[in-house]
Amino acid sequence: MQQHDWPAEYAELTAAGRHAPLPPADLDRLAVAAFVLGRDAEVAAYRERAYEEHLARGDVVAAIRSGFWLGFHLQQHGELARAAGWQARIERLVPEDDPQLAGLVAMADAALRMNSGDAAAALPLFEQNMGWATEPDAIVLAALGRGNCLTMLGRGAEALKALDEAMVHVTASQVRPEVAGMAYCSVIALCMSLYDIRRAQEWTQALTGWCDQQPGLVPYRGTCLVHRAQILQYRGAWSDAADAAADACRRLPAGAVGSAWYQLAEVERQRGQYAAAERAYVAAAADGTDVQPGLARLRAAQGRLDVAVAGLERALAEDAFSAARPMLLAARTELAITCGDRETARKSAAELNELARADSPYLQALAAYSEGAVRVACGDPKGAIPSLRRAWSLWQRLEMPYQGAQTRLLVAQACRALGDLDAEQMEIDSARAVFERLGATVELAALEPGRSSGLSPRELEVLRLLATGATNRAVADQLFLSERTVARHVSNIFAKLGVNSRAAATAYAYEHGLVG
């Protein structure tokens, strides 16, 4: 679509409408401009007025089209009952000798079935419509409907082909902005669900370019907001990712906002903002979103390993075919290694490897990283390095710097075990540079001099607070931990530092530069 000045068009049409009733064609244009500018509440009213005016003038075909796009808008906003009412209304108007209009109305019926959860019934209707569709909008809608139905039916590879077909028309044809925006978001959502991260990044970049051609357009609606935040996080733009996720939390309705809260929690956890992450996980759960594996990782960072294990085990047992299973298995592998449970770590990494499809570099990287981590933990550093090098190469291709830096730390561990201290230091320095650029405070703390003492990042946090004279209760309140957990951390700190009092631990902290 060529550049279009939507604010100017909206201002011109609304100004004209204040002086005299707009003709129905202008009402249709105003509905499109309102949609593009994010004035969704106005769209249905303009479409209804256009429908009535077209009918009053005897233009039945135009009335049917206005009614169709009104139903389309209502369906996109979850108003299925109103959409069904308009569907019935325009069906009665379709001439028997107009297959194009009949097909358009039939496609609206297919969309209603799909959005009501009956993908099996909707799929053949969309496929039939692909046979008669000649207009770019109709072709794209039919292909999108087919792709989304195939996704719902678990036929991901076929769905991706269908959506690719739709995108050919979107990028090459003059399709309506409502259709183009939905097409971009649908293909990005499917890519993310299939862990095709690179493809999702490419389509997000294309969507951004398309949005830039539409002055005034409000981009990234619905779950597209969440996926954009996720991709920004993957690329290391954590502040932008947090802003995008927070925007999604404000704009998405109840019943759909849980994924936005979860994404915000993930960014905050990675940034070391554990209190903010905790609040966001709670909000996600309140909206019905499963907060694993993110919450388990937060609990592990807080030293609550038993709670973390229980959460992951519950999620893994609940649905053996969950789309999130690879992420759950990766987290379970890491947690098992932390707990010294090598057998569980091996089993989790092996299952993850089985799920790592050849067409998903992301899953391949995740599986290679997990295998390398298990080998390091099990005393096979030489065998770990090839897997870790492969994982790092894939993370580089996917432009995921944080994961790449984490991988280099594991390579450093393997090099140290092999006695190659020069290689160890170079890997650590490379990882540190990335963490500094990202603002990864937790990881940077672990790389400070105190790391040689064997203290974990959480134990370092506790030690720094102890050095200020804080009581266990005060430490617990500040770090959002239980007092019992803090006491366990204090005991571990004493054991690792070889001291038997808070005063001695404080002295150690100052002597080794662990506090300012």
Short mmCIF file of C-alpha atoms in Angstrom, two decimals:
data_model
loop_
_atom_site.label_atom_id
_atom_site.label_comp_id
_atom_site.label_asym_id
_atom_site.label_seq_id
_atom_site.Cartn_x
_atom_site.Cartn_y
_atom_site.Cartn_z
CA MET A 1 0.00 0.00 0.00
CA GLN A 2 1.27 3.47 -0.90
CA GLN A 3 1.69 6.15 1.73
CA HIS A 4 -1.61 7.56 2.89
CA ASP A 5 -2.20 10.57 5.14
CA TRP A 6 -4.82 9.07 7.46
CA PRO A 7 -4.95 11.93 10.00
CA ALA A 8 -5.64 14.41 7.19
CA GLU A 9 -8.35 12.19 5.70
CA TYR A 10 -10.01 11.67 9.07
CA ALA A 11 -9.93 15.40 9.85
CA GLU A 12 -11.31 16.31 6.42
CA LEU A 13 -14.19 13.82 6.57
CA THR A 14 -15.18 14.59 10.16
CA ALA A 15 -15.11 18.32 9.39
CA ALA A 16 -17.32 17.79 6.34
CA GLY A 17 -19.68 15.65 8.41
CA ARG A 18 -20.24 18.49 10.85
CA HIS A 19 -21.65 20.67 8.08
CA ALA A 20 -23.73 18.13 6.16
CA PRO A 21 -24.49 14.39 6.24
CA LEU A 22 -21.71 12.43 4.57
CA PRO A 23 -22.55 10.25 1.58
CA PRO A 24 -22.23 6.50 2.29
CA ALA A 25 -18.96 6.12 0.36
CA ASP A 26 -17.38 8.78 2.56
CA LEU A 27 -18.73 7.07 5.66
CA ASP A 28 -16.95 3.90 4.53
CA ARG A 29 -13.74 5.89 4.07
CA LEU A 30 -14.17 7.47 7.49
CA ALA A 31 -14.58 4.03 9.07
CA VAL A 32 -11.26 2.93 7.58
CA ALA A 33 -9.49 6.11 8.71
CA ALA A 34 -10.90 5.73 12.24
CA PHE A 35 -9.65 2.13 12.38
CA VAL A 36 -6.17 3.06 11.21
CA LEU A 37 -5.93 5.85 13.81
CA GLY A 38 -6.96 3.51 16.62
CA ARG A 39 -10.45 5.00 17.04
CA ASP A 40 -12.02 1.55 17.12
CA ALA A 41 -15.09 2.66 19.07
CA GLU A 42 -16.16 4.84 16.13
CA VAL A 43 -15.76 2.26 13.37
CA ALA A 44 -18.99 0.29 13.90
CA ALA A 45 -21.13 3.45 14.01
CA TYR A 46 -19.72 4.71 10.70
CA ARG A 47 -20.22 1.31 9.07
CA GLU A 48 -23.81 1.07 10.27
CA ARG A 49 -24.60 4.54 8.91
CA ALA A 50 -22.95 3.66 5.58
CA TYR A 51 -25.01 0.45 5.36
CA GLU A 52 -28.28 2.29 5.96
CA GLU A 53 -27.43 5.06 3.49
CA HIS A 54 -26.43 2.59 0.77
CA LEU A 55 -29.74 0.80 1.21
CA ALA A 56 -31.70 4.07 1.18
CA ARG A 57 -30.08 4.90 -2.15
CA GLY A 58 -30.84 1.47 -3.56
CA ASP A 59 -27.20 0.36 -3.77
CA VAL A 60 -27.62 -3.15 -2.35
CA VAL A 61 -24.16 -4.34 -3.39
CA ALA A 62 -22.46 -1.48 -1.54
CA ALA A 63 -24.71 -2.08 1.48
CA ILE A 64 -23.68 -5.75 1.59
CA ARG A 65 -20.01 -4.78 1.48
CA SER A 66 -20.45 -2.24 4.29
CA GLY A 67 -22.25 -4.89 6.33
CA PHE A 68 -19.50 -7.40 5.63
CA TRP A 69 -16.73 -5.09 6.85
CA LEU A 70 -18.83 -4.17 9.86
CA GLY A 71 -19.12 -7.85 10.74
CA PHE A 72 -15.39 -8.26 10.13
CA HIS A 73 -14.66 -5.45 12.59
CA LEU A 74 -17.02 -6.86 15.22
CA GLN A 75 -15.47 -10.32 14.96
CA GLN A 76 -11.99 -8.91 15.41
CA HIS A 77 -13.17 -7.31 18.64
CA GLY A 78 -14.82 -10.47 19.94
CA GLU A 79 -18.42 -9.28 19.44
CA LEU A 80 -19.51 -12.52 17.81
CA ALA A 81 -23.23 -12.18 18.62
CA ARG A 82 -23.49 -8.77 16.93
CA ALA A 83 -21.40 -10.04 14.03
CA ALA A 84 -23.76 -13.02 13.60
CA GLY A 85 -26.71 -10.63 13.55
CA TRP A 86 -25.17 -8.59 10.75
CA GLN A 87 -24.24 -11.79 8.95
CA ALA A 88 -27.90 -12.84 8.87
CA ARG A 89 -28.92 -9.36 7.77
CA ILE A 90 -26.66 -9.19 4.73
CA GLU A 91 -27.29 -12.82 3.72
CA ARG A 92 -30.90 -11.93 2.89
CA LEU A 93 -29.72 -9.22 0.49
CA VAL A 94 -27.32 -11.26 -1.65
CA PRO A 95 -28.57 -11.67 -5.26
CA GLU A 96 -28.72 -15.27 -6.44
CA ASP A 97 -26.78 -14.45 -9.61
CA ASP A 98 -23.75 -12.85 -7.88
CA PRO A 99 -21.28 -15.58 -6.83
CA GLN A 100 -18.66 -13.03 -5.70
CA LEU A 101 -20.97 -11.46 -3.13
CA ALA A 102 -22.32 -14.86 -2.11
CA GLY A 103 -18.76 -16.04 -1.56
CA LEU A 104 -17.89 -12.95 0.47
CA VAL A 105 -20.86 -13.54 2.76
CA ALA A 106 -20.04 -17.24 3.02
CA MET A 107 -16.53 -16.30 4.11
CA ALA A 108 -17.96 -14.18 6.91
CA ASP A 109 -19.89 -17.25 8.03
CA ALA A 110 -16.70 -19.31 7.93
CA ALA A 111 -14.94 -16.70 10.05
CA LEU A 112 -17.75 -16.83 12.60
CA ARG A 113 -17.37 -20.60 12.86
CA MET A 114 -13.60 -20.30 13.22
CA ASN A 115 -13.78 -17.57 15.86
CA SER A 116 -16.33 -19.67 17.74
CA GLY A 117 -13.77 -22.49 17.91
CA ASP A 118 -15.12 -24.76 15.15
CA ALA A 119 -12.06 -24.81 12.89
CA ALA A 120 -12.99 -28.19 11.36
CA ALA A 121 -16.27 -26.79 10.00
CA ALA A 122 -14.72 -23.48 8.92
CA LEU A 123 -11.74 -24.90 7.02
CA PRO A 124 -13.62 -26.35 3.98
CA LEU A 125 -15.59 -23.10 3.67
CA PHE A 126 -12.39 -21.05 3.47
CA GLU A 127 -10.94 -23.52 0.95
CA GLN A 128 -14.06 -23.22 -1.21
CA ASN A 129 -13.82 -19.44 -1.08
CA MET A 130 -10.21 -19.55 -2.28
CA GLY A 131 -11.55 -21.06 -5.49
CA TRP A 132 -13.80 -18.16 -6.42
CA ALA A 133 -11.97 -15.20 -4.84
CA THR A 134 -10.53 -12.72 -7.34
CA GLU A 135 -10.22 -9.52 -5.32
CA PRO A 136 -6.99 -9.16 -3.30
CA ASP A 137 -8.90 -8.60 -0.05
CA ALA A 138 -10.99 -11.75 -0.55
CA ILE A 139 -7.95 -13.83 -1.55
CA VAL A 140 -6.02 -12.75 1.54
CA LEU A 141 -8.96 -13.27 3.90
CA ALA A 142 -9.57 -16.77 2.54
CA ALA A 143 -5.90 -17.70 2.84
CA LEU A 144 -5.70 -16.22 6.34
CA GLY A 145 -8.81 -18.09 7.41
CA ARG A 146 -7.44 -21.33 6.02
CA GLY A 147 -4.09 -20.79 7.74
CA ASN A 148 -5.65 -19.98 11.10
CA CYS A 149 -7.94 -23.03 10.90
CA LEU A 150 -4.98 -25.28 10.11
CA THR A 151 -3.14 -23.79 13.09
CA MET A 152 -6.09 -24.52 15.37
CA LEU A 153 -6.14 -28.09 14.05
CA GLY A 154 -2.46 -28.60 14.82
CA ARG A 155 -1.28 -28.60 11.20
CA GLY A 156 1.39 -25.96 11.63
CA ALA A 157 3.52 -26.60 8.55
CA GLU A 158 0.48 -26.41 6.24
CA ALA A 159 -0.71 -23.31 8.07
CA LEU A 160 2.58 -21.55 7.49
CA LYS A 161 2.37 -22.23 3.74
CA ALA A 162 -1.18 -20.84 3.66
CA LEU A 163 -0.15 -17.69 5.48
CA ASP A 164 2.91 -17.28 3.26
CA GLU A 165 0.53 -17.34 0.30
CA ALA A 166 -1.57 -14.64 1.93
CA MET A 167 1.50 -12.48 2.57
CA VAL A 168 2.47 -12.57 -1.11
CA HIS A 169 -0.73 -10.68 -1.85
CA VAL A 170 -0.35 -8.38 1.15
CA THR A 171 3.12 -7.24 0.13
CA ALA A 172 2.28 -6.96 -3.57
CA SER A 173 -1.37 -5.86 -3.69
CA GLN A 174 -3.55 -2.95 -2.68
CA VAL A 175 -5.30 -4.61 0.24
CA ARG A 176 -7.24 -2.76 2.89
CA PRO A 177 -5.27 -1.71 6.00
CA GLU A 178 -7.57 -3.80 8.24
CA VAL A 179 -6.71 -6.89 6.20
CA ALA A 180 -2.99 -6.11 5.92
CA GLY A 181 -2.63 -5.49 9.66
CA MET A 182 -4.43 -8.72 10.53
CA ALA A 183 -2.34 -10.65 8.01
CA TYR A 184 0.96 -9.44 9.46
CA CYS A 185 -0.13 -10.21 13.01
CA SER A 186 -1.47 -13.66 12.07
CA VAL A 187 1.73 -14.77 10.37
CA ILE A 188 3.89 -13.40 13.20
CA ALA A 189 1.75 -15.20 15.80
CA LEU A 190 2.02 -18.48 13.90
CA CYS A 191 5.79 -18.15 13.51
CA MET A 192 6.14 -17.56 17.23
CA SER A 193 3.95 -20.55 18.10
CA LEU A 194 6.10 -22.74 15.84
CA TYR A 195 9.33 -21.31 17.32
CA ASP A 196 10.28 -19.93 13.90
CA ILE A 197 11.85 -16.89 15.55
CA ARG A 198 13.89 -15.73 12.58
CA ARG A 199 10.85 -15.68 10.33
CA ALA A 200 8.85 -13.83 12.99
CA GLN A 201 11.62 -11.24 13.21
CA GLU A 202 11.54 -10.74 9.44
CA TRP A 203 7.77 -10.28 9.34
CA THR A 204 7.91 -7.91 12.31
CA GLN A 205 10.43 -5.82 10.43
CA ALA A 206 8.13 -5.87 7.38
CA LEU A 207 5.18 -4.86 9.56
CA THR A 208 7.18 -1.96 10.95
CA GLY A 209 8.00 -0.84 7.40
CA TRP A 210 4.35 -1.09 6.39
CA CYS A 211 3.29 0.92 9.46
CA ASP A 212 5.83 3.60 8.61
CA GLN A 213 4.04 4.08 5.28
CA GLN A 214 0.79 4.91 7.08
CA PRO A 215 1.17 8.25 8.92
CA GLY A 216 -0.93 8.25 12.07
CA LEU A 217 -1.51 4.49 12.04
CA VAL A 218 -1.72 2.86 15.47
CA PRO A 219 0.44 -0.25 14.96
CA TYR A 220 0.71 -3.57 16.76
CA ARG A 221 -2.72 -4.47 17.99
CA GLY A 222 -3.93 -7.47 19.93
CA THR A 223 -1.43 -10.25 20.52
CA CYS A 224 0.87 -8.61 17.96
CA LEU A 225 1.79 -6.20 20.76
CA VAL A 226 2.93 -9.12 22.91
CA HIS A 227 4.93 -10.76 20.12
CA ARG A 228 6.67 -7.47 19.36
CA ALA A 229 7.70 -7.20 23.01
CA GLN A 230 8.99 -10.77 22.92
CA ILE A 231 11.06 -10.16 19.79
CA LEU A 232 12.50 -6.96 21.26
CA GLN A 233 13.49 -8.92 24.36
CA TYR A 234 15.16 -11.59 22.24
CA ARG A 235 17.19 -8.93 20.45
CA GLY A 236 18.38 -7.45 23.73
CA ALA A 237 16.29 -4.24 23.61
CA TRP A 238 15.01 -4.85 27.13
CA SER A 239 13.77 -1.33 27.90
CA ASP A 240 11.84 -1.19 24.62
CA ALA A 241 10.50 -4.69 25.30
CA ALA A 242 9.27 -3.64 28.74
CA ASP A 243 7.58 -0.56 27.26
CA ALA A 244 5.89 -2.63 24.53
CA ALA A 245 4.70 -5.24 27.04
CA ALA A 246 3.38 -2.55 29.40
CA ASP A 247 1.53 -0.99 26.46
CA ALA A 248 -0.04 -4.36 25.70
CA CYS A 249 -1.09 -4.68 29.35
CA ARG A 250 -2.92 -1.35 29.08
CA ARG A 251 -4.60 -2.02 25.75
CA LEU A 252 -5.59 -5.69 25.75
CA PRO A 253 -8.95 -6.71 27.26
CA ALA A 254 -9.54 -9.10 30.13
CA GLY A 255 -9.21 -12.68 28.97
CA ALA A 256 -6.46 -11.73 26.53
CA VAL A 257 -4.18 -9.56 28.65
CA GLY A 258 -2.61 -12.45 30.59
CA SER A 259 -0.02 -13.11 27.89
CA ALA A 260 1.00 -9.44 28.02
CA TRP A 261 1.48 -9.54 31.79
CA TYR A 262 3.52 -12.73 31.43
CA GLN A 263 5.74 -11.13 28.81
CA LEU A 264 6.26 -8.08 31.02
CA ALA A 265 7.18 -10.40 33.90
CA GLU A 266 9.74 -12.18 31.73
CA VAL A 267 11.45 -8.93 30.79
CA GLU A 268 11.49 -7.66 34.37
CA ARG A 269 12.87 -10.96 35.66
CA GLN A 270 15.64 -10.90 33.09
CA ARG A 271 16.46 -7.32 34.08
CA GLY A 272 16.74 -8.41 37.72
CA GLN A 273 13.62 -6.46 38.74
CA TYR A 274 12.22 -9.34 40.77
CA ALA A 275 9.53 -7.42 42.65
CA ALA A 276 8.09 -6.04 39.41
CA ALA A 277 8.29 -9.48 37.83
CA GLU A 278 6.43 -11.01 40.77
CA ARG A 279 3.57 -8.52 40.40
CA ALA A 280 3.32 -9.15 36.68
CA TYR A 281 3.25 -12.94 37.09
CA VAL A 282 0.43 -12.56 39.61
CA ALA A 283 -1.53 -10.38 37.15
CA ALA A 284 -0.97 -12.92 34.36
CA ALA A 285 -2.20 -15.77 36.54
CA ALA A 286 -5.27 -13.75 37.54
CA ASP A 287 -6.21 -13.51 33.85
CA GLY A 288 -5.88 -17.28 33.41
CA THR A 289 -2.40 -17.51 31.90
CA ASP A 290 -0.07 -20.29 33.03
CA VAL A 291 3.01 -18.51 34.36
CA GLN A 292 5.47 -21.37 33.89
CA PRO A 293 8.35 -21.65 33.23
CA GLY A 294 8.96 -17.98 34.04
CA LEU A 295 7.77 -18.13 37.62
CA ALA A 296 9.93 -21.20 38.31
CA ARG A 297 12.97 -19.29 37.09
CA LEU A 298 12.06 -16.41 39.38
CA ARG A 299 11.65 -18.74 42.34
CA ALA A 300 15.02 -20.35 41.58
CA ALA A 301 16.65 -16.90 41.50
CA GLN A 302 15.06 -16.24 44.89
CA GLY A 303 16.57 -19.45 46.25
CA ARG A 304 13.20 -21.23 46.52
CA LEU A 305 14.27 -24.29 44.57
CA ASP A 306 11.65 -26.63 45.99
CA VAL A 307 8.84 -24.31 44.89
CA ALA A 308 10.45 -23.88 41.47
CA VAL A 309 10.69 -27.65 40.96
CA ALA A 310 7.07 -28.18 42.02
CA GLY A 311 5.81 -25.54 39.58
CA LEU A 312 7.67 -26.99 36.62
CA GLU A 313 6.72 -30.57 37.42
CA ARG A 314 3.06 -29.55 37.63
CA ALA A 315 3.19 -27.76 34.27
CA LEU A 316 5.01 -30.64 32.54
CA ALA A 317 2.53 -33.21 33.85
CA GLU A 318 -0.54 -31.12 33.04
CA ASP A 319 -0.24 -31.19 29.24
CA ALA A 320 2.25 -33.45 27.49
CA PHE A 321 1.47 -31.78 24.14
CA SER A 322 1.62 -28.15 25.22
CA ALA A 323 3.23 -25.76 22.75
CA ALA A 324 5.25 -24.44 25.69
CA ARG A 325 6.77 -27.85 26.47
CA PRO A 326 10.22 -27.09 24.94
CA MET A 327 10.52 -24.02 27.17
CA LEU A 328 9.40 -26.01 30.20
CA LEU A 329 11.96 -28.73 29.48
CA ALA A 330 14.77 -26.20 29.04
CA ALA A 331 13.94 -24.65 32.40
CA ARG A 332 13.63 -28.07 34.03
CA THR A 333 17.08 -29.01 32.72
CA GLU A 334 18.63 -25.86 34.19
CA LEU A 335 16.88 -26.31 37.52
CA ALA A 336 17.88 -29.97 37.79
CA ILE A 337 21.51 -29.00 37.21
CA THR A 338 21.24 -26.35 39.92
CA CYS A 339 19.80 -28.94 42.31
CA GLY A 340 22.43 -31.53 41.42
CA ASP A 341 19.78 -33.85 39.96
CA ARG A 342 21.77 -35.10 36.98
CA GLU A 343 19.36 -37.87 36.00
CA THR A 344 16.43 -35.46 35.64
CA ALA A 345 18.67 -33.03 33.77
CA ARG A 346 19.67 -35.76 31.29
CA LYS A 347 16.07 -36.88 30.74
CA SER A 348 14.76 -33.35 30.27
CA ALA A 349 17.53 -32.44 27.81
CA ALA A 350 16.97 -35.68 25.87
CA GLU A 351 13.24 -35.01 25.50
CA LEU A 352 13.95 -31.43 24.44
CA ASN A 353 16.33 -32.73 21.78
CA GLU A 354 13.55 -34.95 20.41
CA LEU A 355 11.26 -31.93 20.09
CA ALA A 356 13.89 -29.76 18.40
CA ARG A 357 12.68 -29.75 14.80
CA ALA A 358 15.24 -29.27 12.06
CA ASP A 359 13.25 -26.31 10.68
CA SER A 360 13.50 -24.37 13.96
CA PRO A 361 16.97 -22.92 14.65
CA TYR A 362 15.63 -21.63 17.97
CA LEU A 363 14.68 -25.10 19.23
CA GLN A 364 17.93 -26.49 17.85
CA ALA A 365 19.87 -23.86 19.80
CA LEU A 366 17.87 -24.51 22.96
CA ALA A 367 18.49 -28.25 22.72
CA ALA A 368 22.22 -27.83 21.99
CA TYR A 369 22.61 -25.45 24.92
CA SER A 370 20.80 -27.84 27.27
CA GLU A 371 22.88 -30.79 26.13
CA GLY A 372 26.08 -28.80 26.65
CA ALA A 373 24.96 -27.69 30.10
CA VAL A 374 24.24 -31.28 31.12
CA ARG A 375 27.63 -32.46 29.86
CA VAL A 376 29.42 -29.74 31.82
CA ALA A 377 27.47 -30.64 34.95
CA CYS A 378 28.20 -34.36 34.46
CA GLY A 379 31.96 -33.89 34.11
CA ASP A 380 32.24 -34.13 30.32
CA PRO A 381 33.61 -30.69 29.36
CA LYS A 382 35.28 -31.97 26.20
CA GLY A 383 31.98 -33.39 24.94
CA ALA A 384 30.11 -30.23 25.96
CA ILE A 385 32.06 -27.73 23.86
CA PRO A 386 30.86 -28.83 20.37
CA SER A 387 27.21 -28.60 21.48
CA LEU A 388 27.77 -25.22 23.10
CA ARG A 389 29.63 -23.86 20.06
CA ARG A 390 26.72 -24.94 17.87
CA ALA A 391 24.23 -23.30 20.24
CA TRP A 392 26.24 -20.06 20.23
CA SER A 393 26.37 -20.02 16.43
CA LEU A 394 22.60 -20.45 16.24
CA TRP A 395 21.97 -17.71 18.80
CA GLN A 396 24.14 -15.41 16.69
CA ARG A 397 22.09 -16.19 13.59
CA LEU A 398 18.91 -15.48 15.54
CA GLU A 399 20.34 -12.19 16.90
CA MET A 400 19.76 -13.25 20.52
CA PRO A 401 22.72 -11.77 22.44
CA TYR A 402 21.70 -12.71 25.98
CA GLN A 403 21.39 -16.40 25.16
CA GLY A 404 24.68 -16.21 23.29
CA ALA A 405 26.43 -14.70 26.30
CA GLN A 406 24.98 -17.33 28.63
CA THR A 407 26.33 -20.00 26.30
CA ARG A 408 29.81 -18.47 26.38
CA LEU A 409 29.80 -18.70 30.17
CA LEU A 410 29.18 -22.43 29.89
CA VAL A 411 32.01 -22.69 27.38
CA ALA A 412 34.19 -20.88 29.91
CA GLN A 413 33.31 -23.49 32.56
CA ALA A 414 34.20 -26.28 30.15
CA CYS A 415 37.51 -24.61 29.26
CA ARG A 416 38.40 -24.21 32.92
CA ALA A 417 37.68 -27.89 33.58
CA LEU A 418 40.04 -28.72 30.70
CA GLY A 419 42.75 -26.48 32.14
CA ASP A 420 42.59 -23.86 29.37
CA LEU A 421 42.45 -20.79 31.60
CA ASP A 422 43.24 -18.33 28.78
CA ALA A 423 40.20 -19.52 26.80
CA GLU A 424 38.10 -19.38 29.96
CA GLN A 425 38.96 -15.74 30.57
CA MET A 426 38.32 -14.74 26.96
CA GLU A 427 34.89 -16.36 27.02
CA ILE A 428 34.05 -14.64 30.30
CA ASP A 429 35.22 -11.26 29.02
CA SER A 430 33.11 -11.63 25.87
CA ALA A 431 30.06 -12.58 27.91
CA ARG A 432 30.63 -9.71 30.33
CA ALA A 433 30.71 -7.19 27.48
CA VAL A 434 27.31 -8.38 26.29
CA PHE A 435 25.83 -8.34 29.79
CA GLU A 436 27.10 -4.78 30.32
CA ARG A 437 25.47 -3.65 27.07
CA LEU A 438 22.19 -5.33 27.99
CA GLY A 439 22.19 -4.15 31.59
CA ALA A 440 22.06 -7.73 32.89
CA THR A 441 22.74 -6.86 36.53
CA VAL A 442 22.24 -10.35 37.94
CA GLU A 443 24.72 -11.92 35.54
CA LEU A 444 27.23 -9.12 36.06
CA ALA A 445 27.01 -9.60 39.82
CA ALA A 446 27.85 -13.27 39.35
CA LEU A 447 30.98 -12.29 37.39
CA GLU A 448 32.29 -9.98 40.12
CA PRO A 449 35.22 -10.99 42.37
CA GLY A 450 32.85 -12.64 44.84
CA ARG A 451 32.21 -15.33 42.28
CA SER A 452 35.48 -16.98 43.25
CA SER A 453 34.00 -17.57 46.69
CA GLY A 454 31.34 -19.79 45.19
CA LEU A 455 28.46 -17.50 46.20
CA SER A 456 25.40 -17.52 43.96
CA PRO A 457 23.97 -14.21 42.62
CA ARG A 458 21.21 -14.36 45.25
CA GLU A 459 23.71 -15.08 48.03
CA LEU A 460 25.74 -12.07 46.92
CA GLU A 461 22.61 -9.91 47.20
CA VAL A 462 21.95 -11.23 50.71
CA LEU A 463 25.57 -10.67 51.73
CA ARG A 464 25.52 -7.05 50.55
CA LEU A 465 22.41 -6.39 52.62
CA LEU A 466 23.91 -8.13 55.66
CA ALA A 467 26.89 -5.83 55.33
CA THR A 468 24.57 -2.83 55.83
CA GLY A 469 23.48 -4.26 59.19
CA ALA A 470 20.10 -5.44 57.93
CA THR A 471 18.32 -8.12 59.93
CA ASN A 472 17.04 -11.31 58.30
CA ARG A 473 13.54 -9.83 58.41
CA ALA A 474 14.68 -6.66 56.65
CA VAL A 475 16.54 -8.69 54.00
CA ALA A 476 13.45 -10.83 53.47
CA ASP A 477 11.24 -7.77 52.99
CA GLN A 478 13.61 -6.11 50.53
CA LEU A 479 14.18 -9.21 48.40
CA PHE A 480 10.59 -10.53 48.66
CA LEU A 481 11.73 -13.75 50.29
CA SER A 482 10.58 -15.63 53.35
CA GLU A 483 12.61 -15.18 56.52
CA ARG A 484 13.30 -18.90 56.49
CA THR A 485 14.79 -18.67 52.98
CA VAL A 486 17.01 -15.78 54.07
CA ALA A 487 18.23 -17.81 57.06
CA ARG A 488 19.17 -20.66 54.69
CA HIS A 489 21.07 -18.21 52.45
CA VAL A 490 22.92 -16.81 55.47
CA SER A 491 23.89 -20.31 56.56
CA ASN A 492 25.16 -21.11 53.05
CA ILE A 493 27.13 -17.86 52.96
CA PHE A 494 28.83 -18.63 56.27
CA ALA A 495 29.73 -22.13 55.06
CA LYS A 496 31.13 -20.96 51.71
CA LEU A 497 33.14 -18.10 53.20
CA GLY A 498 34.37 -20.14 56.17
CA VAL A 499 33.02 -17.66 58.74
CA ASN A 500 30.67 -18.09 61.69
CA SER A 501 29.20 -14.63 62.27
CA ARG A 502 27.54 -11.76 60.45
CA ALA A 503 30.41 -9.49 61.44
CA ALA A 504 32.95 -11.83 59.85
CA ALA A 505 30.84 -12.10 56.71
CA THR A 506 30.61 -8.31 56.54
CA ALA A 507 34.36 -7.99 56.92
CA TYR A 508 34.86 -10.51 54.09
CA ALA A 509 32.51 -8.53 51.87
CA TYR A 510 34.48 -5.31 52.36
CA GLU A 511 37.88 -6.98 52.07
CA HIS A 512 36.96 -8.56 48.74
CA GLY A 513 35.27 -5.54 47.21
CA LEU A 514 31.76 -6.96 47.26
CA VAL A 515 30.21 -3.80 48.70
CA GLY A 516 30.72 -0.17 47.90
#
